[in-house]
Structure formats: C-alpha cells, structure tokens
mmCIF file of C-alpha atoms in Angstrom:
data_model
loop_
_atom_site.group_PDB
_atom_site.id
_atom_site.type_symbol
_atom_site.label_atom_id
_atom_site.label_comp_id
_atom_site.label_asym_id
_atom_site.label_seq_id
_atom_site.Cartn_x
_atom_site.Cartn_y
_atom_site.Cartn_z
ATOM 1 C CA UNK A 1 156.012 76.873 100.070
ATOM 2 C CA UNK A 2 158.979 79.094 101.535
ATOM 3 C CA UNK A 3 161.478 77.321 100.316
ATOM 4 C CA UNK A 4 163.948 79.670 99.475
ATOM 5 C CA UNK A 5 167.212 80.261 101.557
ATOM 6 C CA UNK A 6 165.704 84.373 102.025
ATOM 7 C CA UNK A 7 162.435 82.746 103.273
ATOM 8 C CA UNK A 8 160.779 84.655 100.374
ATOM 9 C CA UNK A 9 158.607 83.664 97.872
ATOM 10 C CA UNK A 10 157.925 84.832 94.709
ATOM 11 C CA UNK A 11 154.569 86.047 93.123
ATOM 12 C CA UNK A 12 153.689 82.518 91.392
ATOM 13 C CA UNK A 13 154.315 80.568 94.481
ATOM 14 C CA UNK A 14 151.983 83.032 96.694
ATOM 15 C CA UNK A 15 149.317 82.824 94.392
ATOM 16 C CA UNK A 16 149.319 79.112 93.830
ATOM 17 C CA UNK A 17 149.413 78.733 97.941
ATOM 18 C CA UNK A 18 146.586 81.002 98.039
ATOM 19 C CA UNK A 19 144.601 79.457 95.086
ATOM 20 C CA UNK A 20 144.609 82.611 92.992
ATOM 21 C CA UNK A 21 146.300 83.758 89.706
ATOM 22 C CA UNK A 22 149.180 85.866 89.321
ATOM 23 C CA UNK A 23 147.180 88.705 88.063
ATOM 24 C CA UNK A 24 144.933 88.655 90.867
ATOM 25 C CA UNK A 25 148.175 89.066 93.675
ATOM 26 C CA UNK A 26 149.599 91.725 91.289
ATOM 27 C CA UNK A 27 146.105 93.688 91.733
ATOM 28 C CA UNK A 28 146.285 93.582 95.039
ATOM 29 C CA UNK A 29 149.891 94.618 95.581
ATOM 30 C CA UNK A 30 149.597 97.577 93.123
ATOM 31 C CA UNK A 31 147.056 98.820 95.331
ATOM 32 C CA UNK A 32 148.989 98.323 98.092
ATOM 33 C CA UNK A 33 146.833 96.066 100.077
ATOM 34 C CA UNK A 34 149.857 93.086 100.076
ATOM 35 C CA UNK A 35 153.281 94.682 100.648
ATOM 36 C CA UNK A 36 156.548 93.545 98.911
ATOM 37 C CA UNK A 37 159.161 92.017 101.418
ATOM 38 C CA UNK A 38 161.503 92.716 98.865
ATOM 39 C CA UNK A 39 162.277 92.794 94.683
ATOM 40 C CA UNK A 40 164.715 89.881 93.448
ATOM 41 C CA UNK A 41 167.793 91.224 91.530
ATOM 42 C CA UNK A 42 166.070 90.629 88.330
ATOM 43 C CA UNK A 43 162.953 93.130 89.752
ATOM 44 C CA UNK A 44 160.476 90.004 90.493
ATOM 45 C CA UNK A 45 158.095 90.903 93.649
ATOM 46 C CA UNK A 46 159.205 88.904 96.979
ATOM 47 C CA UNK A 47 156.869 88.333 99.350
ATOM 48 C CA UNK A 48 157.441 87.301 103.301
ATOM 49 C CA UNK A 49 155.608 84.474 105.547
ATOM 50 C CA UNK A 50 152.658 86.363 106.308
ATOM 51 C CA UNK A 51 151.865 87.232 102.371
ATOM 52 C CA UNK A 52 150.128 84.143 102.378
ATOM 53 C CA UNK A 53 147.100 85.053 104.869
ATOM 54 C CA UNK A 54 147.012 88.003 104.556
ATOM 55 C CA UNK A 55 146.333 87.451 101.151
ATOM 56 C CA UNK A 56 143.613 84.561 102.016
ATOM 57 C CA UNK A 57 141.661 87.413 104.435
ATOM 58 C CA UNK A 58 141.628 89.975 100.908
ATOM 59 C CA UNK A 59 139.602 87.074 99.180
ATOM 60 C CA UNK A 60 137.832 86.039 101.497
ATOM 61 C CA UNK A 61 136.678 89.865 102.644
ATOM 62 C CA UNK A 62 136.401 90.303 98.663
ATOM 63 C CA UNK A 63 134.409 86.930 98.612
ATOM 64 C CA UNK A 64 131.660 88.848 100.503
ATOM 65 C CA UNK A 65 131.619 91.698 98.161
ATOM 66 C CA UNK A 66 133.708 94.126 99.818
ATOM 67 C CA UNK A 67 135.096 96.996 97.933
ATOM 68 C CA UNK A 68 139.119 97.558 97.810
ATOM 69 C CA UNK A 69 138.905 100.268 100.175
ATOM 70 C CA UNK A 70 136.739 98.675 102.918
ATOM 71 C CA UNK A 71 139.443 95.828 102.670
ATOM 72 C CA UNK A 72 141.881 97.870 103.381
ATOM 73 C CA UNK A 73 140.624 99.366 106.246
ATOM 74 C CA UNK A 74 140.049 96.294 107.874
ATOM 75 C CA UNK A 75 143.944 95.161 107.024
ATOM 76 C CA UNK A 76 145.140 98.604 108.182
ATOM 77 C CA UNK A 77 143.327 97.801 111.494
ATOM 78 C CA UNK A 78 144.344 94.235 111.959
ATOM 79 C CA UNK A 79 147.790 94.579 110.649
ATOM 80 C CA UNK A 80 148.279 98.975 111.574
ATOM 81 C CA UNK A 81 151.877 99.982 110.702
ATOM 82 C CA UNK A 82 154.660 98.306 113.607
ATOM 83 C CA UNK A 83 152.672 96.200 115.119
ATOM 84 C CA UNK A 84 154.338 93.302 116.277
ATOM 85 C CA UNK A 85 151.230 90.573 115.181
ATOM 86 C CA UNK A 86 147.991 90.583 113.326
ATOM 87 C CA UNK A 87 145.401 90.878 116.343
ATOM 88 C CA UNK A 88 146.887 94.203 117.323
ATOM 89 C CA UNK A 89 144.542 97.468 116.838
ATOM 90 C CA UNK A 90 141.393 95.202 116.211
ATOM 91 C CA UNK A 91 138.247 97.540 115.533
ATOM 92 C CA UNK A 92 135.440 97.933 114.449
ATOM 93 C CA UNK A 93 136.269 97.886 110.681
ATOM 94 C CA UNK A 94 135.154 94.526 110.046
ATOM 95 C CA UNK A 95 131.749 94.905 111.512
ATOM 96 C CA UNK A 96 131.051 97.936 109.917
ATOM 97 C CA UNK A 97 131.614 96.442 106.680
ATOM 98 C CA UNK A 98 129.479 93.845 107.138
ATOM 99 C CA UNK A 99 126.635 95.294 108.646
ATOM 100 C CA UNK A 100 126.957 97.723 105.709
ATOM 101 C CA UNK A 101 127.299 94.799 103.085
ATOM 102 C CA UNK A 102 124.052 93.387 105.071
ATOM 103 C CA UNK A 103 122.155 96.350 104.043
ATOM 104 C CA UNK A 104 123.052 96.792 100.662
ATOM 105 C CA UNK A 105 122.270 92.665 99.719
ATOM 106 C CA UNK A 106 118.836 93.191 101.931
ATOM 107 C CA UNK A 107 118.150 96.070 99.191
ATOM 108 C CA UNK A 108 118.980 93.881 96.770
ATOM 109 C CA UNK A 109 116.746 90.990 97.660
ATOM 110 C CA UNK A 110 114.518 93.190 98.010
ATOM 111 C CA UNK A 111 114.822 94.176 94.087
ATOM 112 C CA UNK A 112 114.919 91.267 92.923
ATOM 113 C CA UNK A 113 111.865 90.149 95.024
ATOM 114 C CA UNK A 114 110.089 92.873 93.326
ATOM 115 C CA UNK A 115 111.405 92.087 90.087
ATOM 116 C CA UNK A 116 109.734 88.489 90.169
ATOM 117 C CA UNK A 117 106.390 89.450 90.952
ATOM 118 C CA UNK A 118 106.494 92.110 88.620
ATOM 119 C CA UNK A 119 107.165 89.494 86.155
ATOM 120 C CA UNK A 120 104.702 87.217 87.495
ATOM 121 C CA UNK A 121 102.104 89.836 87.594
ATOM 122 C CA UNK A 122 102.732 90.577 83.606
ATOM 123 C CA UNK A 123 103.006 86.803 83.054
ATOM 124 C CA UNK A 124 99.724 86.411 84.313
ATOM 125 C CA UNK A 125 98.104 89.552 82.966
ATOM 126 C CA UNK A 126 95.322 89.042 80.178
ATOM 127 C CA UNK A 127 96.852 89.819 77.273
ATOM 128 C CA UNK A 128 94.530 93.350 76.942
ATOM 129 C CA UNK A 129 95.695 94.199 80.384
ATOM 130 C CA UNK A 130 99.728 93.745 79.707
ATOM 131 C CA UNK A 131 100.146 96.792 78.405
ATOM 132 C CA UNK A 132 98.786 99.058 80.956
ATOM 133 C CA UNK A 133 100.205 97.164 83.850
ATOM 134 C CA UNK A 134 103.986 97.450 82.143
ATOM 135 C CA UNK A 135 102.776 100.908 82.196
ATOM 136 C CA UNK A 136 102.421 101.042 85.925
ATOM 137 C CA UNK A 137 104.846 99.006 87.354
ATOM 138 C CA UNK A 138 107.696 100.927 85.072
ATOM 139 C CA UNK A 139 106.717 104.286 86.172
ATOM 140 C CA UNK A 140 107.842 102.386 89.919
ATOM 141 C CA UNK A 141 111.315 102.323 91.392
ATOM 142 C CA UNK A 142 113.358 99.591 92.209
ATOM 143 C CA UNK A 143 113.401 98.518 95.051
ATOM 144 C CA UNK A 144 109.921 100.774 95.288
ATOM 145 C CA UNK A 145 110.177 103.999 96.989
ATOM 146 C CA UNK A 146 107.311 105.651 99.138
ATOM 147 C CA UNK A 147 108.895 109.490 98.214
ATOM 148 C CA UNK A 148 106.103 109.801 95.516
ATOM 149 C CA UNK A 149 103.255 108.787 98.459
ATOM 150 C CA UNK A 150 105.184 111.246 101.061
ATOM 151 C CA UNK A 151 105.348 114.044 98.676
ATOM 152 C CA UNK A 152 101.556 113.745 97.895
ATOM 153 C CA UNK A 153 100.532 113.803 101.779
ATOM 154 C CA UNK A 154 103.312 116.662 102.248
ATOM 155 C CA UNK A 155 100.799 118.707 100.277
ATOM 156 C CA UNK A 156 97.935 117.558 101.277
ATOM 157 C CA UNK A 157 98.589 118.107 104.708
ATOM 158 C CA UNK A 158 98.420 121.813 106.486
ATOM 159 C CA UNK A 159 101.714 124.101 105.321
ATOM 160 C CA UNK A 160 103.121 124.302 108.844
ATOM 161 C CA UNK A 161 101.847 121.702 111.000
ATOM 162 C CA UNK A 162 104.166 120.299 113.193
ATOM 163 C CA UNK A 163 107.172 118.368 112.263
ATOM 164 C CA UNK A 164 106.742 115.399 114.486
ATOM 165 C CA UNK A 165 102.728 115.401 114.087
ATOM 166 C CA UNK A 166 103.449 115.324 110.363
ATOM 167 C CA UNK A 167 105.911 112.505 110.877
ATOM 168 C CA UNK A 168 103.541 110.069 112.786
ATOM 169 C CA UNK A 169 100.706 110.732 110.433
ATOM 170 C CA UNK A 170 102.869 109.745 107.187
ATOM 171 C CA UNK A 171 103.602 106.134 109.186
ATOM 172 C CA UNK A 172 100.000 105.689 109.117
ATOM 173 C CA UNK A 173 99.009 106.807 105.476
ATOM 174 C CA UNK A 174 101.982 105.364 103.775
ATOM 175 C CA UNK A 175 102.616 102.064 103.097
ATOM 176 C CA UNK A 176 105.551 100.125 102.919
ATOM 177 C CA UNK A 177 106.104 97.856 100.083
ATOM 178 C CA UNK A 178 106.356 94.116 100.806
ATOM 179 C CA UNK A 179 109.690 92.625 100.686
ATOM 180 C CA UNK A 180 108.102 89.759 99.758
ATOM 181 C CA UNK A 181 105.631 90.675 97.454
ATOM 182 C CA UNK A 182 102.838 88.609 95.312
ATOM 183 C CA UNK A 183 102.022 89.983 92.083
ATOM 184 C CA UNK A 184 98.920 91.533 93.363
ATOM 185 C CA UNK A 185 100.884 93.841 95.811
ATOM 186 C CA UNK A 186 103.184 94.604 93.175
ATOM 187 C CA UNK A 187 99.678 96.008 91.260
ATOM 188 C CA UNK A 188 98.502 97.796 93.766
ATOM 189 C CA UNK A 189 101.588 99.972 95.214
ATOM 190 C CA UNK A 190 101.859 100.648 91.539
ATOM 191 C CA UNK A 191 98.707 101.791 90.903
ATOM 192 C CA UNK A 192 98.903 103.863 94.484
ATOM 193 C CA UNK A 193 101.821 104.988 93.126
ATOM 194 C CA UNK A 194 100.213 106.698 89.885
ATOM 195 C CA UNK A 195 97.348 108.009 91.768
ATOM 196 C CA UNK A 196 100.024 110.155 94.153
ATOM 197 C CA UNK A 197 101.866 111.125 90.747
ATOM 198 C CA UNK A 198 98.071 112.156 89.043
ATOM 199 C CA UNK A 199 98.146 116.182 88.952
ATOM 200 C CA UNK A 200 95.082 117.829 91.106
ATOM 201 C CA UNK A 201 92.521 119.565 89.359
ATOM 202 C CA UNK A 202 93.546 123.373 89.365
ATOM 203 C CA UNK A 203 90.485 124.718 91.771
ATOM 204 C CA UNK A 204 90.230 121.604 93.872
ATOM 205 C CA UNK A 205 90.850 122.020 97.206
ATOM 206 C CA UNK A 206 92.534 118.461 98.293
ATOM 207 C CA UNK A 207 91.690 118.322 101.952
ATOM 208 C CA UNK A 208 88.056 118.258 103.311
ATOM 209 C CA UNK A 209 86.219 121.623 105.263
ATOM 210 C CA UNK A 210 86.842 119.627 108.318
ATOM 211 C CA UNK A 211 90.147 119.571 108.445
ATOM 212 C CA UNK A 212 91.142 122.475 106.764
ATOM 213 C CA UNK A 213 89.033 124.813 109.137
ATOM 214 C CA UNK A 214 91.249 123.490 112.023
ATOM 215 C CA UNK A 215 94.693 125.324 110.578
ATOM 216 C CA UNK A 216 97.874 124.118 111.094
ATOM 217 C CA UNK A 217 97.877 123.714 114.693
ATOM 218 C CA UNK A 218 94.151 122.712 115.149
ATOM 219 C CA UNK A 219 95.295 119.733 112.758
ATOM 220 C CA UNK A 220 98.155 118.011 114.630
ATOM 221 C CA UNK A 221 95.416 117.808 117.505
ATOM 222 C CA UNK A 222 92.948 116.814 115.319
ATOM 223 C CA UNK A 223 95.002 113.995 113.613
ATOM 224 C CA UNK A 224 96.483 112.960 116.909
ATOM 225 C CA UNK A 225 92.800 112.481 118.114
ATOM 226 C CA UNK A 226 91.516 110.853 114.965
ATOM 227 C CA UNK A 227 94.540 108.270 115.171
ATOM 228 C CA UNK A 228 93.726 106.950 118.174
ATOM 229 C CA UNK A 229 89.901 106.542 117.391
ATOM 230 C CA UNK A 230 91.128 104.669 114.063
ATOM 231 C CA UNK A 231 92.824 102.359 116.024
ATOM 232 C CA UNK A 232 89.983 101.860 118.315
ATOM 233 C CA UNK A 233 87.512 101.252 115.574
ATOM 234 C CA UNK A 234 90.387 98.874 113.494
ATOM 235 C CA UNK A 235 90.635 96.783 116.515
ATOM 236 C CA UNK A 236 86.250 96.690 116.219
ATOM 237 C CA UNK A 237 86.648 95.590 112.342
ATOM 238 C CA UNK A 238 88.749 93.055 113.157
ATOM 239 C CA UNK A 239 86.757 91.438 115.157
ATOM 240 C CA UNK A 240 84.100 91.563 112.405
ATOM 241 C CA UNK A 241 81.336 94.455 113.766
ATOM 242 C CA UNK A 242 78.981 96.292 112.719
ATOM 243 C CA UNK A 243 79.727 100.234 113.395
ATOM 244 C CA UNK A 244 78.005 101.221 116.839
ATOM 245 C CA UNK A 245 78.632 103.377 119.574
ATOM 246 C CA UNK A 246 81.116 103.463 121.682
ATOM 247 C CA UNK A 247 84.807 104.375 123.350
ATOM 248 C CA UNK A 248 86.308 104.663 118.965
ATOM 249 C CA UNK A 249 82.946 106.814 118.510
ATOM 250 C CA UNK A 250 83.281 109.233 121.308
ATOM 251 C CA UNK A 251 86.996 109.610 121.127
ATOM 252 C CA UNK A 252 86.428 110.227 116.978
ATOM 253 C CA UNK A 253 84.132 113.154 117.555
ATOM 254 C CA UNK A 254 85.853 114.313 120.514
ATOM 255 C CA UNK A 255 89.151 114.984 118.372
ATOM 256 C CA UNK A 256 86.879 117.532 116.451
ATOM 257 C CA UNK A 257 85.078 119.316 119.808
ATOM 258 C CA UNK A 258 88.427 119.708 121.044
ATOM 259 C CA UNK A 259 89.991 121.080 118.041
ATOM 260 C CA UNK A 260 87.086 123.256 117.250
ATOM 261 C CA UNK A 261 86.800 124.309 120.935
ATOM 262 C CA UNK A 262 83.388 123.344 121.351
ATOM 263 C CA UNK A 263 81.571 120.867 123.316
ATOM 264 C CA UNK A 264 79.778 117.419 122.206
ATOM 265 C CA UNK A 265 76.145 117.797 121.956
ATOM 266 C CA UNK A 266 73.520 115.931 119.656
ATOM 267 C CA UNK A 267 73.683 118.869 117.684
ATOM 268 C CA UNK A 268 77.195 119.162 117.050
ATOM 269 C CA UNK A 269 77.423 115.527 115.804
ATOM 270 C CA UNK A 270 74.540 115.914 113.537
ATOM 271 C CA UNK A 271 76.587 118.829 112.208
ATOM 272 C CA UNK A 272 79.494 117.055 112.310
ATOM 273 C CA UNK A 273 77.968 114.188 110.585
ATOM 274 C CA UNK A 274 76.746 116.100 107.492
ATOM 275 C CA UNK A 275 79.910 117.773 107.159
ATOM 276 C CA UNK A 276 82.210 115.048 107.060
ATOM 277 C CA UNK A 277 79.728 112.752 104.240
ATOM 278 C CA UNK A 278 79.587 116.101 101.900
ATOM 279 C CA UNK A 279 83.846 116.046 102.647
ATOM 280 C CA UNK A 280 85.736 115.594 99.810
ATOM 281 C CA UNK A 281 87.352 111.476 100.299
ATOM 282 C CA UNK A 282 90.484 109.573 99.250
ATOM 283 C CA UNK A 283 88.934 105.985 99.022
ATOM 284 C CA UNK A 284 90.675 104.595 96.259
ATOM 285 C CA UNK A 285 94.207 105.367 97.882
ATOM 286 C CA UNK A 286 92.806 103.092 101.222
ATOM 287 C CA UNK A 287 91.440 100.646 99.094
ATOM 288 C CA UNK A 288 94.802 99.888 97.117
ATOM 289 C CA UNK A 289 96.439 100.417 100.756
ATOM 290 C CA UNK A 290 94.349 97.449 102.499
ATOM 291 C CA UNK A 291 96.007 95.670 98.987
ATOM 292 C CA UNK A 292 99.351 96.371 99.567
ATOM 293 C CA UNK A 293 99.219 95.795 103.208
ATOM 294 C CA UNK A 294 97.235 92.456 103.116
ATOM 295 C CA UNK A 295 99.119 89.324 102.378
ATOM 296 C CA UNK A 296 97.226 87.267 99.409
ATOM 297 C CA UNK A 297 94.142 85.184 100.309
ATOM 298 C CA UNK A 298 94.483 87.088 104.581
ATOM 299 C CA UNK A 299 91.714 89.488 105.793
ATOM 300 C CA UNK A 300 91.927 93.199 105.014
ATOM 301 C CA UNK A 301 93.763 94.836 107.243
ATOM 302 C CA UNK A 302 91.683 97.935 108.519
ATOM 303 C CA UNK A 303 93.199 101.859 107.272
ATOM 304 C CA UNK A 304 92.487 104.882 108.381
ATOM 305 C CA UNK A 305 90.038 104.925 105.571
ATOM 306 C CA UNK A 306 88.014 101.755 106.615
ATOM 307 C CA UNK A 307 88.135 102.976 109.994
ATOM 308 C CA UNK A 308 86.674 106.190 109.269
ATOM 309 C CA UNK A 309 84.322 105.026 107.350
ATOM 310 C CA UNK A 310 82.871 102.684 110.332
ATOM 311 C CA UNK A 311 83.212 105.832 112.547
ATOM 312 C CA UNK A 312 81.323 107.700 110.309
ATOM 313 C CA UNK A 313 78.696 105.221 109.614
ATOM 314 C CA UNK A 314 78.192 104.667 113.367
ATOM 315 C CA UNK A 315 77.813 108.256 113.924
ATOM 316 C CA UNK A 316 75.332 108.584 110.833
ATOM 317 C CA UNK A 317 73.111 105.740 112.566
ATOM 318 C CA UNK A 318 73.596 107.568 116.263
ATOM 319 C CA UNK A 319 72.436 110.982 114.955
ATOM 320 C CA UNK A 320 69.948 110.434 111.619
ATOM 321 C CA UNK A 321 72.166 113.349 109.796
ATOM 322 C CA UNK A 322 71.576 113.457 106.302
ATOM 323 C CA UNK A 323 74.702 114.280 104.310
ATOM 324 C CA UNK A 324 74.810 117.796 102.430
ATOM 325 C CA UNK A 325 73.708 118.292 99.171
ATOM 326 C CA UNK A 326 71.159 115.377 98.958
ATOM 327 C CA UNK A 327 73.890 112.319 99.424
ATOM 328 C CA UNK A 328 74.248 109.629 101.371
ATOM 329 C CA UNK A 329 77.080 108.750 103.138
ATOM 330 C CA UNK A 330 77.904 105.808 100.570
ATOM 331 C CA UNK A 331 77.110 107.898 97.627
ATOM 332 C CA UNK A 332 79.646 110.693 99.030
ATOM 333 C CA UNK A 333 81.863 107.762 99.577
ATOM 334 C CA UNK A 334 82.045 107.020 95.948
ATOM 335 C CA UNK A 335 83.160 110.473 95.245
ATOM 336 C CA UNK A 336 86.407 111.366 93.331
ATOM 337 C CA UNK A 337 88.741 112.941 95.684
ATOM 338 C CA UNK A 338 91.310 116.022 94.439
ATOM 339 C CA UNK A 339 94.173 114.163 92.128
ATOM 340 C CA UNK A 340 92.626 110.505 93.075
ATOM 341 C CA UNK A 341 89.954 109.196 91.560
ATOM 342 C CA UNK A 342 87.046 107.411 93.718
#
C-alpha cells in the first residue's frame, strides 16, 4: 500500500486499505482523531505507516457504538503524544467505554423488551379493551421507571423517618419491572403505575391508625419489625399453609408492643386485631405487585400484602377479635384504600 518513495500514502489509498470511503477518513482527520504525516505540494492529506491501524481501531471502537470523543480518549491513551509505540500509557479508557456502552445497550434491550409485550399485550387485547390499555401503558416510561411508585410511598410514609429505614422499605414495596416481560406484566406495572399517579381524596388520611400513631421514629422500628415477620410468614405461604401461630405471628405483633412500648397480652392482640381489620388497606397495589413479580403460568410470589394478610388472619383466629365498625377482616380487606382503589 506504501508505495511511494516518502513512504506516504494518500487519503484514497488509506481508505481503500482500511475498507472505508474517502469521506469517512476525512471525518476522522478533521476531528483530529487520524493525524496528517504531511500535505503533498498540491495540498492532498499524507498519511504515515501507522494511519492504517490506527484507523482500523476508530471503526472498529465506532463499530461498537462509541461516540467520537470516547474514541479519542482511548487513542490519546494508547497512542499519548511522544510515545515511542502504541501500547504505551494503556488505561483504563477502553474499559470504561465499554462497560459504559454495556449499560446503555442493556437499557436498550430492555426498551425494546418492553416495547414487544406492550405490543403483544394490545395485539391480544379484546377489541373493547384496546383502548384503555393504550391508555395505560402510554402514560408508562420507556424503559419503565419506578419514580412514580417511590414518590407515592415517599408520601405515604412518615415525614422524617429515617433515611436508611425509608430506603429498605421502598426495596420491599416497589417492584422492579421485568426485563423480560410477558404482556401480562406489562398490564400490571401499568396499571400499578396509574394507581400511584391517582390523586388522594382531600380528607383521607393514606396510612392506617396503626402506623401513624407510632411517629416517625416509632415507624422505622415498626417497619423493621413487620419486615422480618413478612418474610417469616412468605416463607409459610410458600409452602402452601394455612395462617396459624407461630415464630411470623409473635414477631408480627411484637413489632407493635415494642413500638408502642407495651407488652403482649391477650388483650393487646385482641386490640391489636380490631385495629388493624378497621385500618385503612392498599390491596390492589399487592395484588398487581404479586403480577408484576410472578413470571406467567409460576406461583404468586408472597408481598408484604399477602403476608400481612396471613398474619392478620392468624391473629384474628388466635384472639376471636371482631374488626371495628361491624366488618370482618375480609370485608375490611375489600376496602378502597386513600388514592388506590380496593
């Protein structure tokens, strides 16, 4: 290819060696990511030896979908100004750029993973359904974002409780959408997703007596309790049993002695019992949550709303309390929570 007496070559030569066009090398050297050896006395571009892979590494870096100035950050550390060849002042450029390209074509697999089963789901909508689930999953982001979900627990939860108590109880109640999604997860993190936009009624008070008489304080203890009795009792639904007494039992009602200060008598769970079926509930959000979390045609996976509800059903068998107000548990179940909708 270097055929000339100089051992130069001109612009047409290095691009045909490198199996690009003219236009392409000229892009490159205007923007200063292949150097000039040298203009010909008739002001054509001359290019030295090491044009030639050095212009190979810009496509294949650009082949990956590099921007120009990532590129040239990786040529300005394998090839830095005087050194003598092109392994000095290796980096970390390179790796950066990929682990960053990594993340941005995960996101965007992750789109377009979305974007099928959103398609699906409308492809297989009855046609008197179509409308309202365009309605839904357009009112989503792409790839889905949980901010709407955060922002809704944000206010539900108590003003200044604890940063990091606040933190582990949003990994619990939010759910992260599917990367691979069927159309029925697609449905239901949409449909989660208008339920955490829906305004609140303007006198409801969105979280229940019992947590909202332990303050701010009180509640990180409270939650921190209840969290590990959920898990408890999720490990007793999986297994398929019926709600019963027990180590997830004691440790639920124990999170509300302790945060009320008081100790666990017969009385305090009958109390306790009452209180928390006449409590205000957020079933629909859990429901769509077991949706979104469950892979099609697999067992529910339990939620801090299934697992309270076994809790709470175990402790309405243990003590006989009869909910305020006249309902049963399963009838205050059913109950439209603040913003929600049963």
């Amino acid at each position: 290819m270097f055929t000339s007496n100089d051992g130069l070559c001109g612009i047409g030569e290095l691009a045909e060696g490198a199996g690009v066009t003219v236009k392409t090398v000229r892009f490159y050297s205007d923007r200063g990511l292949l150097p000039e050896a040298s203009r010909s006395a008739g002001g054509h571009r001359r290019y030295g030896p090491e044009a030639l892979d050095r212009l190979r590494l810009i496509r294949s870096l650009r082949a990956l979908g590099l921007g120009v100035p990532e590129v040239r950050r990786i040529l300005d550390e394998r090839h830095p100004e005087g050194a003598a060849d092109a392994g000095s002042g290796a980096g970390g450029a390179l790796e950066a750029a990929v682990a960053g390209r990594l993340r941005e074509v995960g996101s965007e697999l992750r789109a377009l993973r979305w974007r099928e089963a959103a398609l699906r789901l409308v492809q297989e909508s009855p046609p008197g359904e179509q409308a309202d689930r365009l309605r839904l999953i357009g009112a989503v982001a792409v790839p889905p974002s949980t901010a709407p979900l955060v922002r809704f627990w944000r206010g539900w939860l108590p003003a200044r409780m604890p940063a990091r108590s606040a933190g582990a109880f949003l990994d619990v109640a939010v759910p992260q959408p599917p990367d691979d999604p069927a159309p029925s997860q697609v449905l239901a993190f949409a449909r989660l997703n208008a339920l955490t936009l829906a305004p609140c009624p303007g006198t409801a008070q969105p979280q229940p007596e019992a947590h909202r008489a332990a303050g701010a304080r009180g509640a990180a203890v409270l939650y921190a309790g209840l969290a590990e009795a959920y898990a408890l009792a999720g490990a007793q639904l999986r297994r398929g049993r019926e709600p019963q007494p027990g180590e997830a039992l004691d440790g639920f009602v124990g999170a509300y002695s302790s945060t009320y200060g008081v100790r666990d008598t017969p009385d305090f769970r009958r109390r306790l019992a009452g209180q928390l079926a006449a409590d205000p509930r957020l079933d629909g959000y859990w429901e769509l949550v077991a949706e979104v979390n469950t892979a099609p045609g697999g067992r529910p996976e339990p939620t801090p709303g299934t697992a309270h509800d076994w809790l709470l059903a175990a402790l309405t068998a243990q003590t006989g309390a009869v909910p305020d107000q006249g309902t049963s548990p399963r009838q205050s179940k059913r109950r439209a929570s603040p913003g929600l909708g049963a």
